[in-house]
Structure formats: C-alpha cells, structure tokens
Amino acid sequence: QVQLVESGGGLVQPGGSLRLSCVASGSILSINAMGWYRQAPGKQRELVARITSGGSTSYADSVKGRFTISRDNAKNTVYLQMNSLKPEDTAVYYCNVLVTFLNYWGQGTQVTVSS
C-alpha cells in the first residue's frame, strides 16, 4: 500500500507562483514514474507533467515554459513549480505515482488563480 500526501495549493494572483509537493510513503520498492494531473470544473482530468525514474520529463503544451516538474528520490517526493500562473490554471491538482505496475493517486489540492 502506498500513501500520497500533497501540499502547496492555494489562492494566487495571475502571474504568481506556487510549488506543489507530493510525498509518497508505504510499501515502495521502486517508483517508475511520478506526475501531476489536474481537473478543472466541467473538464476531464488531464496530464500536466510527468517524470520517470530515469529523469525524463514531459509536459502538457499549455504549461510548457511555465511549469517545472522535479523529484527527490531519497525523499520519494515530486514537486511541481508553477510560475506565471494564469486563471485557466485553476483546477484541482492530483499527484500520481506509478509503483511497479500499480497506480496510486493523491486526494488532490486546489489551485485557484484569480485577482
């Protein structure tokens, strides 16, 4: 069993920054990949950013150049640095961890970008 604890969400003004964190704990032998998804009201959940155990990263086109995903393997933690935030970034952000062949999800953290 794996548990994910997310933090860092909140209310920011357009152009501001937030840093999301997700700590994985439990029966972890190997983390294959970690990522962030988001779901805005009335929209389907979408992949925002992902990082593999080998360090390869991928981003949604809408966040490229503004968001950066990173990980600390020793702490089993993944981060999402979000800069130049826009109102359209408002959503619930979910942490996802792939352990061996099983997917685990966090509870989500609300990010609201508004003036």
mmCIF file of C-alpha atoms in Angstrom:
data_model
loop_
_atom_site.group_PDB
_atom_site.id
_atom_site.type_symbol
_atom_site.label_atom_id
_atom_site.label_comp_id
_atom_site.label_asym_id
_atom_site.label_seq_id
_atom_site.Cartn_x
_atom_site.Cartn_y
_atom_site.Cartn_z
ATOM 1 C CA GLN A 1 0.000 0.000 0.000
ATOM 2 C CA VAL A 2 1.226 3.468 -0.935
ATOM 3 C CA GLN A 3 0.068 6.758 0.519
ATOM 4 C CA LEU A 4 0.448 10.136 -1.160
ATOM 5 C CA VAL A 5 0.413 13.415 0.744
ATOM 6 C CA GLU A 6 0.012 16.575 -1.313
ATOM 7 C CA SER A 7 0.570 20.153 -0.280
ATOM 8 C CA GLY A 8 1.157 23.604 -1.723
ATOM 9 C CA GLY A 9 -2.185 24.513 -3.234
ATOM 10 C CA GLY A 10 -3.813 27.830 -2.584
ATOM 11 C CA LEU A 11 -5.023 31.122 -3.967
ATOM 12 C CA VAL A 12 -2.662 33.280 -6.011
ATOM 13 C CA GLN A 13 -2.963 36.249 -8.317
ATOM 14 C CA PRO A 14 -2.335 35.951 -12.058
ATOM 15 C CA GLY A 15 1.388 35.937 -12.713
ATOM 16 C CA GLY A 16 2.133 34.474 -9.326
ATOM 17 C CA SER A 17 3.824 31.213 -8.409
ATOM 18 C CA LEU A 18 3.088 28.101 -6.401
ATOM 19 C CA ARG A 19 5.083 24.992 -5.609
ATOM 20 C CA LEU A 20 3.197 21.744 -5.161
ATOM 21 C CA SER A 21 4.721 18.836 -3.280
ATOM 22 C CA CYS A 22 3.748 15.190 -3.102
ATOM 23 C CA VAL A 23 5.359 12.742 -0.708
ATOM 24 C CA ALA A 24 4.943 9.027 -1.281
ATOM 25 C CA SER A 25 5.224 6.575 1.578
ATOM 26 C CA GLY A 26 4.401 2.967 2.341
ATOM 27 C CA SER A 27 5.366 -0.245 0.606
ATOM 28 C CA ILE A 28 7.570 1.259 -2.053
ATOM 29 C CA LEU A 29 10.156 -0.897 -3.741
ATOM 30 C CA SER A 30 10.571 1.122 -6.895
ATOM 31 C CA ILE A 31 8.843 4.204 -8.278
ATOM 32 C CA ASN A 32 8.667 4.034 -12.034
ATOM 33 C CA ALA A 33 7.168 7.464 -12.567
ATOM 34 C CA MET A 34 5.571 10.375 -10.758
ATOM 35 C CA GLY A 35 3.335 13.014 -12.197
ATOM 36 C CA TRP A 36 0.747 15.700 -11.774
ATOM 37 C CA TYR A 37 -2.729 15.788 -13.260
ATOM 38 C CA ARG A 38 -5.390 18.441 -12.978
ATOM 39 C CA GLN A 39 -9.109 18.703 -13.402
ATOM 40 C CA ALA A 40 -10.920 21.981 -13.904
ATOM 41 C CA PRO A 41 -14.675 22.388 -13.412
ATOM 42 C CA GLY A 42 -16.565 20.849 -16.307
ATOM 43 C CA LYS A 43 -13.430 19.394 -17.853
ATOM 44 C CA GLN A 44 -11.779 15.999 -17.976
ATOM 45 C CA ARG A 45 -8.706 15.232 -15.914
ATOM 46 C CA GLU A 46 -5.540 15.879 -17.897
ATOM 47 C CA LEU A 47 -1.856 15.183 -17.528
ATOM 48 C CA VAL A 48 0.117 18.281 -16.570
ATOM 49 C CA ALA A 49 3.627 16.939 -16.100
ATOM 50 C CA ARG A 50 5.376 13.635 -15.589
ATOM 51 C CA ILE A 51 8.851 12.476 -14.643
ATOM 52 C CA THR A 52 10.192 8.942 -14.927
ATOM 53 C CA SER A 53 12.654 7.134 -12.702
ATOM 54 C CA GLY A 54 15.290 7.871 -15.309
ATOM 55 C CA GLY A 55 14.641 11.593 -15.143
ATOM 56 C CA SER A 56 12.765 12.013 -18.402
ATOM 57 C CA THR A 57 10.096 14.703 -18.242
ATOM 58 C CA SER A 58 7.039 15.570 -20.259
ATOM 59 C CA TYR A 59 4.598 18.462 -20.090
ATOM 60 C CA ALA A 60 1.258 19.463 -21.436
ATOM 61 C CA ASP A 61 1.632 22.051 -24.171
ATOM 62 C CA SER A 62 -0.380 24.538 -22.142
ATOM 63 C CA VAL A 63 2.184 24.632 -19.319
ATOM 64 C CA LYS A 64 5.476 24.283 -21.173
ATOM 65 C CA GLY A 65 7.881 27.025 -20.216
ATOM 66 C CA ARG A 66 5.916 27.885 -17.088
ATOM 67 C CA PHE A 67 5.800 24.679 -15.032
ATOM 68 C CA THR A 68 8.716 22.503 -13.963
ATOM 69 C CA ILE A 69 8.473 19.027 -12.501
ATOM 70 C CA SER A 70 11.267 17.601 -10.369
ATOM 71 C CA ARG A 71 11.801 14.807 -7.895
ATOM 72 C CA ASP A 72 13.860 13.916 -4.865
ATOM 73 C CA ASN A 73 14.324 10.172 -4.999
ATOM 74 C CA ALA A 74 15.758 9.968 -1.487
ATOM 75 C CA LYS A 75 12.582 11.545 -0.102
ATOM 76 C CA ASN A 76 10.158 9.904 -2.540
ATOM 77 C CA THR A 77 8.885 13.362 -3.319
ATOM 78 C CA VAL A 78 7.798 15.019 -6.534
ATOM 79 C CA TYR A 79 7.432 18.762 -6.976
ATOM 80 C CA LEU A 80 5.633 20.963 -9.430
ATOM 81 C CA GLN A 81 6.938 24.501 -9.656
ATOM 82 C CA MET A 82 4.277 26.662 -11.256
ATOM 83 C CA ASN A 83 5.245 30.115 -12.470
ATOM 84 C CA SER A 84 3.395 32.786 -14.418
ATOM 85 C CA LEU A 85 0.104 31.311 -13.341
ATOM 86 C CA LYS A 86 -2.992 32.090 -15.362
ATOM 87 C CA PRO A 87 -6.669 31.935 -14.404
ATOM 88 C CA GLU A 88 -7.059 28.952 -16.728
ATOM 89 C CA ASP A 89 -4.639 27.033 -14.499
ATOM 90 C CA THR A 90 -7.327 26.953 -11.827
ATOM 91 C CA ALA A 91 -8.069 23.308 -11.056
ATOM 92 C CA VAL A 92 -7.679 20.532 -8.564
ATOM 93 C CA TYR A 93 -4.192 19.122 -8.956
ATOM 94 C CA TYR A 94 -3.647 15.424 -8.299
ATOM 95 C CA CYS A 95 -0.410 13.616 -7.623
ATOM 96 C CA ASN A 96 0.089 10.274 -9.325
ATOM 97 C CA VAL A 97 2.738 7.665 -8.615
ATOM 98 C CA LEU A 98 3.425 4.522 -10.589
ATOM 99 C CA VAL A 99 4.904 1.847 -8.341
ATOM 100 C CA THR A 100 5.922 -1.220 -10.301
ATOM 101 C CA PHE A 101 2.721 -1.723 -12.315
ATOM 102 C CA LEU A 102 0.236 -0.082 -9.936
ATOM 103 C CA ASN A 103 -1.023 3.497 -9.998
ATOM 104 C CA TYR A 104 -1.663 5.487 -6.833
ATOM 105 C CA TRP A 105 -3.398 8.840 -6.531
ATOM 106 C CA GLY A 106 -3.406 11.627 -4.007
ATOM 107 C CA GLN A 107 -6.543 13.365 -2.785
ATOM 108 C CA GLY A 108 -5.866 16.480 -4.807
ATOM 109 C CA THR A 109 -5.023 20.039 -3.877
ATOM 110 C CA GLN A 110 -6.961 23.067 -5.073
ATOM 111 C CA VAL A 111 -5.127 25.723 -7.052
ATOM 112 C CA THR A 112 -7.051 28.915 -7.703
ATOM 113 C CA VAL A 113 -5.629 31.721 -9.812
ATOM 114 C CA SER A 114 -7.689 34.866 -9.523
ATOM 115 C CA SER A 115 -7.333 38.581 -8.986
#
